Tab-separated table of C-alpha atoms in Angstrom:
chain	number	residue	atom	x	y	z
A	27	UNK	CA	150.392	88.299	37.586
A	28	UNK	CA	153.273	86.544	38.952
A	29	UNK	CA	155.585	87.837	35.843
A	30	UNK	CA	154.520	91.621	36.671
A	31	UNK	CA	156.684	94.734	37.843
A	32	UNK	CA	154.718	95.473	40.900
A	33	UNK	CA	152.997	92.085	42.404
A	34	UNK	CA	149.107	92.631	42.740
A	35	UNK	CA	147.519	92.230	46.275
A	36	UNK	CA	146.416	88.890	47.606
A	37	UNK	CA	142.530	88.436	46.911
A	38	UNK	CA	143.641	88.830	43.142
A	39	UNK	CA	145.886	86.282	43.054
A	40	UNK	CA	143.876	83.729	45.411
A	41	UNK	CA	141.839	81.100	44.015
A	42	UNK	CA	138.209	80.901	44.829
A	43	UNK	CA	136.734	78.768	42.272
A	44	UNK	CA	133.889	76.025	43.653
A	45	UNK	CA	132.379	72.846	41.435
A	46	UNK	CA	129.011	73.464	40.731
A	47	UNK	CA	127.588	70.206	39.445
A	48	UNK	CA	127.217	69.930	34.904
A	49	UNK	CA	123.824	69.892	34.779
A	50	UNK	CA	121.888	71.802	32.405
A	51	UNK	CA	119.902	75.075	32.955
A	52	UNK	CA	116.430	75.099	31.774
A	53	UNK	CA	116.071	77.154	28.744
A	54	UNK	CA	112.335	78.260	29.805
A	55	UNK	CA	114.379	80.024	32.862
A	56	UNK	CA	114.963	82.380	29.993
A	57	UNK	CA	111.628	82.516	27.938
A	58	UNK	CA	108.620	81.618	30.385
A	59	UNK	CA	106.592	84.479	31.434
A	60	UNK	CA	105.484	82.165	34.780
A	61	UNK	CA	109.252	82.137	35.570
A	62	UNK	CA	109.512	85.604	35.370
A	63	UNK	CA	106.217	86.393	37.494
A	64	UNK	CA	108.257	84.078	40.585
A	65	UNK	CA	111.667	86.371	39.632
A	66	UNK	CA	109.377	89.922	40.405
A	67	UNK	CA	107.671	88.269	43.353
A	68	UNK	CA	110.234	86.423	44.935
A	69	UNK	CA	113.412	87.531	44.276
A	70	UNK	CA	113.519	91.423	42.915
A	71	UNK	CA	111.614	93.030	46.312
A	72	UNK	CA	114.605	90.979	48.588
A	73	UNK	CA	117.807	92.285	47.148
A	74	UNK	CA	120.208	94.874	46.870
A	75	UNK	CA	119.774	97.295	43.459
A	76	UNK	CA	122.020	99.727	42.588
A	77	UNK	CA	119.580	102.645	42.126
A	78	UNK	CA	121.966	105.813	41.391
A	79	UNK	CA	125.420	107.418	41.575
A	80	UNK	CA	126.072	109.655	44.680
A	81	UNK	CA	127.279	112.347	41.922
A	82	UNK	CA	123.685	111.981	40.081
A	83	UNK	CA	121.859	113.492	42.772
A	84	UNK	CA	124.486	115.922	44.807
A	85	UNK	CA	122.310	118.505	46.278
A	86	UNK	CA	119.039	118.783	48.454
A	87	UNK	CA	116.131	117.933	46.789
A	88	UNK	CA	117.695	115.921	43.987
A	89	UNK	CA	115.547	113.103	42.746
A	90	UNK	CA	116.367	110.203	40.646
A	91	UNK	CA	113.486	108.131	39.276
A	92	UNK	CA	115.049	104.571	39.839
A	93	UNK	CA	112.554	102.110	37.812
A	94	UNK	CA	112.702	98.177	37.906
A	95	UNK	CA	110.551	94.933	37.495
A	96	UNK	CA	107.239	96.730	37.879
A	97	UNK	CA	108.199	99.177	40.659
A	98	UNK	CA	109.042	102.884	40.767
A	99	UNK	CA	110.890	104.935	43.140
A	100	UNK	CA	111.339	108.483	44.159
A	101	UNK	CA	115.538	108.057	45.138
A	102	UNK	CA	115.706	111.896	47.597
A	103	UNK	CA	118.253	113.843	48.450
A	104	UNK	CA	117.188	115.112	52.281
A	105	UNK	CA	117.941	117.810	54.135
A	106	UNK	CA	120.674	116.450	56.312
A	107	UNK	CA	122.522	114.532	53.204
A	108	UNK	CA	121.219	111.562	53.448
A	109	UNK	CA	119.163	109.733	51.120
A	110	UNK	CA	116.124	108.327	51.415
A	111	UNK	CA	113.680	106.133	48.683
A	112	UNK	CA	109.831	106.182	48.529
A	113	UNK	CA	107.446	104.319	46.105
A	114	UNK	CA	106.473	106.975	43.403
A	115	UNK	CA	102.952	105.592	43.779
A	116	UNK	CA	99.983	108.350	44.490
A	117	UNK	CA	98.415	107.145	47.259
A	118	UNK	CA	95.132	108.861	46.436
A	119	UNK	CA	94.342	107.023	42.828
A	120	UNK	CA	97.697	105.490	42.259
A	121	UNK	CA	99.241	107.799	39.875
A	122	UNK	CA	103.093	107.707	39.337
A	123	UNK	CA	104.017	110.927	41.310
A	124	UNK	CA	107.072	111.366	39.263
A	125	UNK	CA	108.573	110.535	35.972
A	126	UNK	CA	111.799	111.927	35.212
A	127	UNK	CA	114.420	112.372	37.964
A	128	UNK	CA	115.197	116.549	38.667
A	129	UNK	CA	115.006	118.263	41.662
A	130	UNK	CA	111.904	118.732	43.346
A	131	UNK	CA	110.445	120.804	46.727
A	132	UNK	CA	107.851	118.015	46.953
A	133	UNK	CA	106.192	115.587	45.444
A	134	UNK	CA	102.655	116.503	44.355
A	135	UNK	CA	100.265	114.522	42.122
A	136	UNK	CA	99.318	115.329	38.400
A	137	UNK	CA	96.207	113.909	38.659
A	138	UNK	CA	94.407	115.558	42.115
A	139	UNK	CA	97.167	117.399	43.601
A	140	UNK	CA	97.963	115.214	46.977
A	141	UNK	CA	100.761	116.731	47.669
A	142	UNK	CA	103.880	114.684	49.989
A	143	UNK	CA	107.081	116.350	51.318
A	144	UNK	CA	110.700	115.323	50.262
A	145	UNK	CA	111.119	113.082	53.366
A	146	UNK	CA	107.860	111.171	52.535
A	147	UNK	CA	105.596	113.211	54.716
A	148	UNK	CA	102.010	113.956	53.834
A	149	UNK	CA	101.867	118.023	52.742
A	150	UNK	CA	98.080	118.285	51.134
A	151	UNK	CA	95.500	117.018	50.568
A	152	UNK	CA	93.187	119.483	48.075
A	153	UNK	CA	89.431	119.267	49.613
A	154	UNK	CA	90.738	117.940	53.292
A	155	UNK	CA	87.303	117.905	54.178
A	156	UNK	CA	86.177	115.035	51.982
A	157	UNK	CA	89.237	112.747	53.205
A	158	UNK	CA	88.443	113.023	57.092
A	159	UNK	CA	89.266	108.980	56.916
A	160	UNK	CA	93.040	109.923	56.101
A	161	UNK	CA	94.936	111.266	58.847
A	162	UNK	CA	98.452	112.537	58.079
A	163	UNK	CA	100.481	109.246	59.831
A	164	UNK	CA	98.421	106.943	57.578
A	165	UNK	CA	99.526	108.689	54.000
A	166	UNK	CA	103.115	108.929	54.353
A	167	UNK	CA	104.651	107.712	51.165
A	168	UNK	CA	105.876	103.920	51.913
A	169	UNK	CA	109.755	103.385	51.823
A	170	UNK	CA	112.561	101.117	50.553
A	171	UNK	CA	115.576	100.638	52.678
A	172	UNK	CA	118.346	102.237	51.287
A	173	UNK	CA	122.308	101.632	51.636
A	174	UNK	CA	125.069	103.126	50.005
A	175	UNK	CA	128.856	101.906	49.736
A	176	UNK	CA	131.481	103.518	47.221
A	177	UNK	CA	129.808	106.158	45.875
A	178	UNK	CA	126.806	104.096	44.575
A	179	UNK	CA	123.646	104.045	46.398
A	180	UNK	CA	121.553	101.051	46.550
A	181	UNK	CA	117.760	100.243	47.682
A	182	UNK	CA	116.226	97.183	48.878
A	183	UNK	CA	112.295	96.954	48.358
A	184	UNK	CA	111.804	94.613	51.236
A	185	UNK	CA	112.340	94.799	54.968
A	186	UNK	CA	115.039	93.477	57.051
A	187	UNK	CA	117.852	90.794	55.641
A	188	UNK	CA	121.257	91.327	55.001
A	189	UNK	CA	122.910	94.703	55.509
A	190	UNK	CA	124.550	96.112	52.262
A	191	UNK	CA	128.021	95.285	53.315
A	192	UNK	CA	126.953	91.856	54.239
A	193	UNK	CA	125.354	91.583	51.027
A	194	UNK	CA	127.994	93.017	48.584
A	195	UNK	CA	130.993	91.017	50.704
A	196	UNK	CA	133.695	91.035	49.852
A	197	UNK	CA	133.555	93.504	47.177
A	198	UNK	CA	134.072	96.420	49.605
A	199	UNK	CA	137.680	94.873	51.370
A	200	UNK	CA	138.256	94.876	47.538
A	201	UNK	CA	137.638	98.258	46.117
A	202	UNK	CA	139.231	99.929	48.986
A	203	UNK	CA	141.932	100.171	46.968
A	204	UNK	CA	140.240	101.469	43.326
A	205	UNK	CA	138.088	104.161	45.807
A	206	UNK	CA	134.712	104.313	43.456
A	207	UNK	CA	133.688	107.214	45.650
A	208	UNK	CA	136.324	109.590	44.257
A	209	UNK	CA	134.947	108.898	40.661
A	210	UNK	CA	131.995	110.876	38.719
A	211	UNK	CA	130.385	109.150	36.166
A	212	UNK	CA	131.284	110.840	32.729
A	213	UNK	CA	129.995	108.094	30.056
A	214	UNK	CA	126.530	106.460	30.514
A	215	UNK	CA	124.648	104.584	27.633
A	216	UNK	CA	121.310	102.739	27.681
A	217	UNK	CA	119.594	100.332	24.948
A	218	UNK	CA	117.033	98.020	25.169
A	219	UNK	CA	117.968	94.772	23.842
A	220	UNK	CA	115.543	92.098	22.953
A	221	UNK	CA	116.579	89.273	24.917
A	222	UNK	CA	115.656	88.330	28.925
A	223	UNK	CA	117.876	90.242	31.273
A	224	UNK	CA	119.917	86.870	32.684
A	225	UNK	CA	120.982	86.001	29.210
A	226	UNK	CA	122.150	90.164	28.570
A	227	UNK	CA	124.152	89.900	31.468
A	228	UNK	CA	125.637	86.204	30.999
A	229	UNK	CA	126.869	87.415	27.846
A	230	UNK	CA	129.632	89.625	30.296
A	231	UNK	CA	130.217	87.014	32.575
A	232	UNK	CA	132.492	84.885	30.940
A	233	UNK	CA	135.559	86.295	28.569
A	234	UNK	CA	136.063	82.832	26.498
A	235	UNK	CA	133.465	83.852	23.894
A	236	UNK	CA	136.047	86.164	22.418
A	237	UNK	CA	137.601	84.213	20.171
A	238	UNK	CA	134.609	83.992	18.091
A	239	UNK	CA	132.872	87.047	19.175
A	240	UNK	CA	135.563	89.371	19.541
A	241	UNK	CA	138.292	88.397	17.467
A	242	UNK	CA	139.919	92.225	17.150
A	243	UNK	CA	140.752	91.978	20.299
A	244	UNK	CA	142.684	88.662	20.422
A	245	UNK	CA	146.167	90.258	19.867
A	246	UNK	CA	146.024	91.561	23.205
A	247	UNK	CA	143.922	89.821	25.799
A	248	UNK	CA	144.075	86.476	27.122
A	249	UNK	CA	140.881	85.587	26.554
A	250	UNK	CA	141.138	81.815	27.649
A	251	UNK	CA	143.692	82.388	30.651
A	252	UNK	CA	141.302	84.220	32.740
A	253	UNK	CA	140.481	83.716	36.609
A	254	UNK	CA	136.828	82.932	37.600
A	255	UNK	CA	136.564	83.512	41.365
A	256	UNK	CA	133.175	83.044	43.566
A	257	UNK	CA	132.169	84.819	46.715
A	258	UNK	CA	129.165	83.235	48.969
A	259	UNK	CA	125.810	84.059	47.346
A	260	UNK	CA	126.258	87.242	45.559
A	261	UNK	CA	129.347	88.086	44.736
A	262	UNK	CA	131.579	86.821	41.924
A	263	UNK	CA	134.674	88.156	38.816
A	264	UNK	CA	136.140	87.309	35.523
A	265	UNK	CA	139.632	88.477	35.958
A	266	UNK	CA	140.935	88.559	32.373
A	267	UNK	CA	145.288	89.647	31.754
A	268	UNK	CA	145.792	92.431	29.043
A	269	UNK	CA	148.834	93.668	27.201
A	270	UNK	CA	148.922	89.778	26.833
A	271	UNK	CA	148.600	87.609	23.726
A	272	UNK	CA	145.193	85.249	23.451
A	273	UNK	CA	146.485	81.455	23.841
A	274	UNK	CA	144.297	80.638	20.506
A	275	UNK	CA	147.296	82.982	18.191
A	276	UNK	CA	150.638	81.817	17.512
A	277	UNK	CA	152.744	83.832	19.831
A	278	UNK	CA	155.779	83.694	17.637
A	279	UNK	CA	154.712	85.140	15.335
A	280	UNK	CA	154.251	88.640	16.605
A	281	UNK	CA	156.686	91.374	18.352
A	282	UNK	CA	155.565	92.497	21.616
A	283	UNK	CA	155.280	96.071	19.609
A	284	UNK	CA	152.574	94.615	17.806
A	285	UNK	CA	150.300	93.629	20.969
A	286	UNK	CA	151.031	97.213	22.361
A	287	UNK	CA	149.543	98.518	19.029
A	288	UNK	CA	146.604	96.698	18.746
A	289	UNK	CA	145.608	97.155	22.876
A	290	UNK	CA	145.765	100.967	21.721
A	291	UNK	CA	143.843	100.452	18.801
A	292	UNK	CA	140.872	98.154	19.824
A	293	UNK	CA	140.585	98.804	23.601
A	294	UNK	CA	139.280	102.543	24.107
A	295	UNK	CA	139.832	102.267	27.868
A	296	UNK	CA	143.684	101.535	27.298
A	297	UNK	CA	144.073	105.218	26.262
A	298	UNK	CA	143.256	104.938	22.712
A	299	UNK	CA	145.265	105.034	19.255
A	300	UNK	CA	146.138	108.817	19.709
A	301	UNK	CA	148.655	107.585	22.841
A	302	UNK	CA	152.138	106.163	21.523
A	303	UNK	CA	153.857	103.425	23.652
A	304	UNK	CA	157.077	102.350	22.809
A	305	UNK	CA	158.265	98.815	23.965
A	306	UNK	CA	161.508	98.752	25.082
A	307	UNK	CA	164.217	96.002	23.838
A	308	UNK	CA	163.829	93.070	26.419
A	309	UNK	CA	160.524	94.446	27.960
A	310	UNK	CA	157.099	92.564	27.726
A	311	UNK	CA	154.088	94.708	25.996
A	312	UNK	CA	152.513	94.223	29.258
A	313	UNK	CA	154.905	95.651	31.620
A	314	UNK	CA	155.572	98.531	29.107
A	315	UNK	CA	152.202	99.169	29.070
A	316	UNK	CA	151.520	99.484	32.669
A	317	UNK	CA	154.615	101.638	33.080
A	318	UNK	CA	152.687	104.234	30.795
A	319	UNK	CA	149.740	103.681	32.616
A	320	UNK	CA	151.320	103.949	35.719
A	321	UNK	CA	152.764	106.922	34.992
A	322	UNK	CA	149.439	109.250	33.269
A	323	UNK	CA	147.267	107.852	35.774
A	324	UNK	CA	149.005	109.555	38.301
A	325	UNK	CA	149.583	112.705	36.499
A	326	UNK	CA	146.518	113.121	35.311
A	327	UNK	CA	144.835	112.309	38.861
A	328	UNK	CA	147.312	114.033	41.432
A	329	UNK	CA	146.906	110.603	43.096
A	330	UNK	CA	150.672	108.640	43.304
A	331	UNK	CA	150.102	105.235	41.403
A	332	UNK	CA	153.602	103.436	42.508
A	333	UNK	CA	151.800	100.938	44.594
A	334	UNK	CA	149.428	99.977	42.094
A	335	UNK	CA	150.158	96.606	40.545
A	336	UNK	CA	150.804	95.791	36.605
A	337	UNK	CA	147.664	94.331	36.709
A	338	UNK	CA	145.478	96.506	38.574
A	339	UNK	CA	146.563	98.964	35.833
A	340	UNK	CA	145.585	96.846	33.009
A	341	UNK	CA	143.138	93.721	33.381
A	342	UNK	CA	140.204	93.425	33.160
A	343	UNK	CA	138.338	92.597	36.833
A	344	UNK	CA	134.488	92.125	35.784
A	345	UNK	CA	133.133	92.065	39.102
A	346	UNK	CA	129.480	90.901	39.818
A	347	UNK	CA	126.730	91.230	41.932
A	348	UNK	CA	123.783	89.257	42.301
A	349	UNK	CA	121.474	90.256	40.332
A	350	UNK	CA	121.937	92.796	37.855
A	351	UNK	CA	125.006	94.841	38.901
A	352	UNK	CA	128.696	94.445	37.855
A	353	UNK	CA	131.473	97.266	38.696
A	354	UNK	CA	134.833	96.293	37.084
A	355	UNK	CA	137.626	97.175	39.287
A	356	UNK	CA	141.284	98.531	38.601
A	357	UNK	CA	142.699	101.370	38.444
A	358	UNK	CA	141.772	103.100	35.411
A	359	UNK	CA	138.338	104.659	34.022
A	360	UNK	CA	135.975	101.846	35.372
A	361	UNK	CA	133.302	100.323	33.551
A	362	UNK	CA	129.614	99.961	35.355
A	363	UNK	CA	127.131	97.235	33.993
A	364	UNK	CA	123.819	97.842	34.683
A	365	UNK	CA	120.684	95.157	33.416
A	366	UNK	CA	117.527	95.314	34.219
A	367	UNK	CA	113.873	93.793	32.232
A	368	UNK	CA	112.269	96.370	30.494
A	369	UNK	CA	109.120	95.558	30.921
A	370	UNK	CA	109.042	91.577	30.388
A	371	UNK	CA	111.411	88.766	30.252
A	372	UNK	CA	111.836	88.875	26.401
A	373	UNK	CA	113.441	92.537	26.728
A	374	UNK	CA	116.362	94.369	28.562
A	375	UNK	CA	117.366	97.814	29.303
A	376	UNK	CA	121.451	97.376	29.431
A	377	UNK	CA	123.564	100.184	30.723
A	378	UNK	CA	127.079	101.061	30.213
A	379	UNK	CA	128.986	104.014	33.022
A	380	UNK	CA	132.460	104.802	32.314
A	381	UNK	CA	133.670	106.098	35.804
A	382	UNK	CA	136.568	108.599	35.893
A	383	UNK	CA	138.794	109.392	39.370
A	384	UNK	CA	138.137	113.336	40.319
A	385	UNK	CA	141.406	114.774	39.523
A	386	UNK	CA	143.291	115.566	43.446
A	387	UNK	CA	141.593	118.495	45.374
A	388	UNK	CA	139.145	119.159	42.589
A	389	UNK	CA	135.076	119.222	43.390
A	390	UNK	CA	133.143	116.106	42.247
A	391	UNK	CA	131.695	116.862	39.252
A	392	UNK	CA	127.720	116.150	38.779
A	393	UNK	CA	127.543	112.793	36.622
A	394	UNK	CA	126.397	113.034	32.849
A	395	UNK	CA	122.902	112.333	32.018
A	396	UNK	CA	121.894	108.806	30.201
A	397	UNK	CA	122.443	109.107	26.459
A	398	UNK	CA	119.873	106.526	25.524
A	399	UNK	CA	120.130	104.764	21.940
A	400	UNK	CA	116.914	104.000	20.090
A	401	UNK	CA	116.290	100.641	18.831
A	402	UNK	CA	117.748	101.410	15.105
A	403	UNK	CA	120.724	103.327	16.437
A	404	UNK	CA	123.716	100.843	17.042
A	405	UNK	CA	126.581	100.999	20.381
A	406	UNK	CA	128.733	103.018	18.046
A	407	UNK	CA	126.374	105.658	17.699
A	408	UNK	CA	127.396	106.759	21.327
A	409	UNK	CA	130.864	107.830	20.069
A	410	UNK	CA	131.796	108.950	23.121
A	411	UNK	CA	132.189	105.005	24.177
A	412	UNK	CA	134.876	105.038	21.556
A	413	UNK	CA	136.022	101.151	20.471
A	414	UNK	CA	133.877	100.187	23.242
A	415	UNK	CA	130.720	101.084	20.809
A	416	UNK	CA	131.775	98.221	18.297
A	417	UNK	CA	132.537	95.658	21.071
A	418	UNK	CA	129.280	95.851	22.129
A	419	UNK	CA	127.694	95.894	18.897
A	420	UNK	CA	128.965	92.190	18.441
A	421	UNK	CA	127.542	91.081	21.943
A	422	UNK	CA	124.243	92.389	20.884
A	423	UNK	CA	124.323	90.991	17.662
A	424	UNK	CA	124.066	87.764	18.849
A	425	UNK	CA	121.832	88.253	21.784
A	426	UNK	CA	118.078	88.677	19.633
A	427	UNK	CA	118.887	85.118	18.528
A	428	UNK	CA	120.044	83.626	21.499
A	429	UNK	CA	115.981	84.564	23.002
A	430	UNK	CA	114.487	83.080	19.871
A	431	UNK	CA	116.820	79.954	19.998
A	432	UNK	CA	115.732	79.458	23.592
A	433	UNK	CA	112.142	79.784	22.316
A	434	UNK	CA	112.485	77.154	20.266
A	435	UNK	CA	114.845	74.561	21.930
A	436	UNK	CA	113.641	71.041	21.847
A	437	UNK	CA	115.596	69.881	24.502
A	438	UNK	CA	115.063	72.410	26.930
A	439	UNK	CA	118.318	72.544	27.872
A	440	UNK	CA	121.542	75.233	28.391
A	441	UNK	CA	124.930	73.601	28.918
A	442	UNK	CA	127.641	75.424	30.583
A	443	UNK	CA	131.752	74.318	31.242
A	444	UNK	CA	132.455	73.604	34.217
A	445	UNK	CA	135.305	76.537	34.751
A	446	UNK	CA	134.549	79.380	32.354
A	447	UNK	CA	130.514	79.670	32.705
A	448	UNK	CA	131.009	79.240	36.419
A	449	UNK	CA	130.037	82.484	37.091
A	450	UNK	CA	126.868	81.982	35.078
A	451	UNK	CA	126.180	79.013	37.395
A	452	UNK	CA	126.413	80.416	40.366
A	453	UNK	CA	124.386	83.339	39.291
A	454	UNK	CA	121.533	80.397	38.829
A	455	UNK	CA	122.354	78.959	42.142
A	456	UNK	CA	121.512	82.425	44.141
A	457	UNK	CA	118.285	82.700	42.264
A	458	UNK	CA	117.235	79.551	43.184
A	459	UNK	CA	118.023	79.774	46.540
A	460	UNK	CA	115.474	83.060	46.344
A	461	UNK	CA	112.810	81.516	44.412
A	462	UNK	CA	112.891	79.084	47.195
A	463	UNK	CA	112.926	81.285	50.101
A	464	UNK	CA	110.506	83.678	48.696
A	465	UNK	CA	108.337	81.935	46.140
């Protein structure tokens, strides 16, 4: 960063790392279904979820069916704009009310007919006369809290705690600059992958893995060189250089042409092998690079990109938050994590947005729907991911055998460096702290 064309702003280039201790993990964290029971009582109902994209649900009476460790909610649209979230539970015979999202005038029952307005209320009941025990105040649909920061809207099962922006700090001083509310989703991919949901989304927390993982991609990120930072409790990123040679290859031996060529190539968000970038005698790959991006970002935006910093315009910024949630920042089209257990801890349902800024003084486009992959179908069957497809493909591949291998592990035991898996460790350390408030 200090080597770039336009320096980056402060909070990227501050340090923020914190010594965690070297012990080991347990490896039944991963496998035990007892572990998992304390993880949906004690720490799912008291946090923060990203539920849905503003641009998902844009008009009155939208509803997105928001679905996660044994709960379901009804995510509304109301009259005035705001949203509200109720438990999609009948509260006649317990039916699911809904179960896709849509738009909806109400929410009435399958099964009976009880019938509930969109802002919770009771509507009908179908043979009043035989439910004179029910008066209207005591069958209005229970709620979540709900909060909503950047264009994402997030609900919180449980009462009271932190607000949203004291939660997600300080992600939001952040992002100010990368303005995730003038973006529309236009890529989103599910799987399920057959592995607990911590171990999906560890595999994303660290970038070091690469060289053995990902070795395509070694001619043009430094894989090794990359910044862990950590926030309080929830809060932490991998920021990882592009347009930059891995430390593990032989730098000599290469042009700086060469790295610009294989970025375009191999990384689909870079602009892809159909965009030619020419590296200037005496110029670095990266700082050609971000001069291109610098430049098409802004025309193909309407937004002017001179203040945005070589880096902003390149890396990688794998932001985090506790649990299951990890925005990457920059701008450029942003990539959205999304993990949640589907249904048990030996399973995960892994999502993948690509967010794209709303061209200038153009309407916000309503997001795309979830192209979910069946279990034979692999990442590059979504070929609208691009080279992101096959990247992905080798995470999974190795994620099926990392459950079994914790199945099996004698010692019981997950080691973790002390710098690059700190992220992983202080995902650990918040859910301990709510297993032990909570449990």
């Amino acid at each position: 960063m200090e080597a770039d064309a336009v320096t980056p702003p402060e909070f990227l280039k501050a340090e923020a790392y914190e010594y965690m201790g070297s012990a080991p993990l347990a490896a039944d964290r991963y496998t035990s279904p007892a572990f998992f029971q304390r993880e949906l009582a004690a720490m799912w109902p008291n946090v923060w979820q990203f539920a849905a994209r503003e641009e998902e649900m844009p008009d009155v009476g939208d509803v997105v069916v928001y679905e996660n460790a044994g709960r379901s909610y009804l995510v509304t649209r109301q009259d005035d704009g705001s949203v509200r979230a109720f438990h999609n539970v009948c509260l006649h015979r317990g039916r699911k009310l809904r179960l896709e999202s849509g738009w909806s005038k109400e929410f009435k029952c399958p099964f009976h007919g009880f019938n509930w307005n969109t802002d919770g209320s009771l509507k009908e009941i179908p043979c009043r006369w035989d439910f004179g025990h029910l008066p209207d105040e005591k069958m209005s649909l229970p709620e979540a809290q709900v909060g909503r920061w950047g264009g994402y809207i997030f609900i919180k099962e449980a009462p009271g705690g932190q607000t949203l922006e004291e939660y997600l700090a300080p992600l939001p001083d952040h992002f100010q600059r990368w303005r995730h509310e003038e973006c529309s989703t236009v890529i989103w991919v599910g799987k399920v992958i057959k592995a607990n949901w911590k171990a999906v989304a560890e595999a994303f927390m660290e970038a070091w893995h690469s060289v053995i993982t990902h070795p395509q991609i070694l001619p043009f990120t430094g894989d090794a060189n990359t910044r862990y930072n950590v926030y309080g409790d929830h809060v932490n990123v991998a920021l990882t250089p592009f347009a930059v040679m891995s430390p593990h290859l032989d730098k000599s031996a290469h042009p700086q042409q060469w790295i610009i060529d294989e970025f375009l190539k191999y990384n689909g968000r870079a602009g892809g092998s159909d965009l030619a970038v020419q590296v200037p005698e005496g110029v670095s790959a990266r700082k050609a690079m971000a001069a291109t991006n610098r430049d098409r970002y802004a025309e193909q935006t309407g937004y002017d990109h001179s203040h945005a910093s070589d880096a902003e315009l390149l890396d990688a910024f794998t932001y985090n938050v506790f649990p299951n949630f990890a925005p990457w920042g920059g701008f450029m089209p942003n990539i959205v994590y999304r993990w949640r257990p589907w249904p048990d801890q030996d399973a995960t349902l892994m999502e993948v947005r690509i967010l794209s800024r709303t061209p200038k003084g153009q309407p916000m486009p309503r997001g795309v729907d979830l192209h979910m992959l069946t279990e034979e179908e692999p990442w590059a069957a979504a070929v609208e991911l691009g080279a992101l497809g096959g990247i992905f493909d080798q995470d999974m591949a190795n994620l099926p055998f990392v459950q079994e291998g914790l199945k099996v592990s004698k010692n019981n035991e997950v080691q973790l460096g002390d710098y690059q898996e700190i992220r992983i460790r202080h995902f650990h350390r918040t859910l301990d702290k709510y297993l032990a408030k909570f449990g």
